[in-house]
């Protein structure tokens, strides 16, 4: 049978990371490929306690029923408080939507705005699933150059003029894949440029709470005076990815359109998950939890950097992020991370090749390492094995 799949599926290849997971089923593989929080970073006891309370309360049956597409009301109210941490004030319930993970927030935004052939600007490199979703809407991603403090504002403005894009997608804090952060001065200018050129920025900020050094920065949304920025904050990296909970915050008109799109997608985010996260925030569990996990992640990041310094040959560059989950490695320009990859898997170690994070997949001398999900022993051994493979190809 030849299936008549839709045009929108034609350009879609499998998401590189999901494919790598298949390759990595061997238990002896040390994987720096995923983007998972570490299992020790999941607050199992608190989630058990809260779930027990919810299901024993008089709200239990209503939580097990269908709920509102916009979200469980107490969760939305907690959300309005929570986003103040990112400097976002003066929002009401019409400005916030509960979504099933940050990924759904991105999808609903692209669904709301992008027609086939529309341009969307992305920082280069960028979150590969955002590129994947853009393809499903047959939109055209255009890469904007990026430096140590994030997106290049001159290139951004030039591409806004040249392409008249509807959307700019950014991961401003400890970005995936590079771990880089956009400075606060740039954040304000991005909000201004979006207003000037009528572009909607999607500020995808799942890593902002995982800061190991330096001070927290205001979000781009906090500088938004015109309703041009939609802020997405997920609880996947701070509480649990399995609960599939996040907020999207934006103008009433945009949130309304996203809610209409969501009705067609999944009706609403799991009310039980929303109630769990609501209680978690209300009871003040977030800060003590972050206090516990941040030193664990920081020590893994520091260890990985130290081992790279120790084992990698001269000429290999890498980011030194102040937070998040990733380090981005740049090989000399004649090298191709894809050629290293199969040798690395043969050595029982894995990373994600950098080309999948570029709209045209044309830059091949980078790879991404995740440090949160491996043990210190695995970090030592895994980096040693990668160094051996690099030395073979250099
Ligand atoms: C930048 C970025 N955005 C969104 C997501 C999706 O996360 P979730 O849908 O679990 O919130 C991830 C996950 O790795 C990510 O790195």
mmCIF file with all atom_site columns, C-alpha atoms in Angstrom, residues 4 17 41 61 66 97 110 134 160 168 174 185 222 281 284 293 304 322:
data_model
loop_
_atom_site.group_PDB
_atom_site.id
_atom_site.type_symbol
_atom_site.label_atom_id
_atom_site.label_alt_id
_atom_site.label_comp_id
_atom_site.label_asym_id
_atom_site.label_entity_id
_atom_site.label_seq_id
_atom_site.pdbx_PDB_ins_code
_atom_site.Cartn_x
_atom_site.Cartn_y
_atom_site.Cartn_z
_atom_site.occupancy
_atom_site.B_iso_or_equiv
_atom_site.pdbx_formal_charge
_atom_site.auth_seq_id
_atom_site.auth_comp_id
_atom_site.auth_asym_id
_atom_site.auth_atom_id
_atom_site.pdbx_PDB_model_num
ATOM 1  C CA . UNK A 1 4   ? -0.830  9.298  0.554  1.00 0.00 ? 4   UNK A CA 1
ATOM 2  C CA . UNK A 1 17  ? 18.000  13.090 18.953 1.00 0.00 ? 17  UNK A CA 1
ATOM 3  C CA . UNK A 1 41  ? 16.887  16.102 40.172 1.00 0.00 ? 41  UNK A CA 1
ATOM 4  C CA . UNK A 1 61  ? -13.233 14.209 40.912 1.00 0.00 ? 61  UNK A CA 1
ATOM 5  C CA . UNK A 1 66  ? -12.395 17.371 31.497 1.00 0.00 ? 66  UNK A CA 1
ATOM 6  C CA . UNK A 1 97  ? -2.257  29.675 28.811 1.00 0.00 ? 97  UNK A CA 1
ATOM 7  C CA . UNK A 1 110 ? 3.755   28.492 14.772 1.00 0.00 ? 110 UNK A CA 1
ATOM 8  C CA . UNK A 1 134 ? 8.672   24.890 11.450 1.00 0.00 ? 134 UNK A CA 1
ATOM 9  C CA . UNK A 1 160 ? 13.931  41.646 9.595  1.00 0.00 ? 160 UNK A CA 1
ATOM 10 C CA . UNK A 1 168 ? 11.559  35.350 15.702 1.00 0.00 ? 168 UNK A CA 1
ATOM 11 C CA . UNK A 1 174 ? 21.609  29.016 28.489 1.00 0.00 ? 174 UNK A CA 1
ATOM 12 C CA . UNK A 1 185 ? 21.033  45.114 26.994 1.00 0.00 ? 185 UNK A CA 1
ATOM 13 C CA . UNK A 1 222 ? 9.678   42.195 30.543 1.00 0.00 ? 222 UNK A CA 1
ATOM 14 C CA . UNK A 1 281 ? 4.614   26.346 43.562 1.00 0.00 ? 281 UNK A CA 1
ATOM 15 C CA . UNK A 1 284 ? 7.120   27.036 48.079 1.00 0.00 ? 284 UNK A CA 1
ATOM 16 C CA . UNK A 1 293 ? 19.863  20.454 42.262 1.00 0.00 ? 293 UNK A CA 1
ATOM 17 C CA . UNK A 1 304 ? 33.069  18.108 32.288 1.00 0.00 ? 304 UNK A CA 1
ATOM 18 C CA . UNK A 1 322 ? 26.755  29.833 33.469 1.00 0.00 ? 322 UNK A CA 1
#
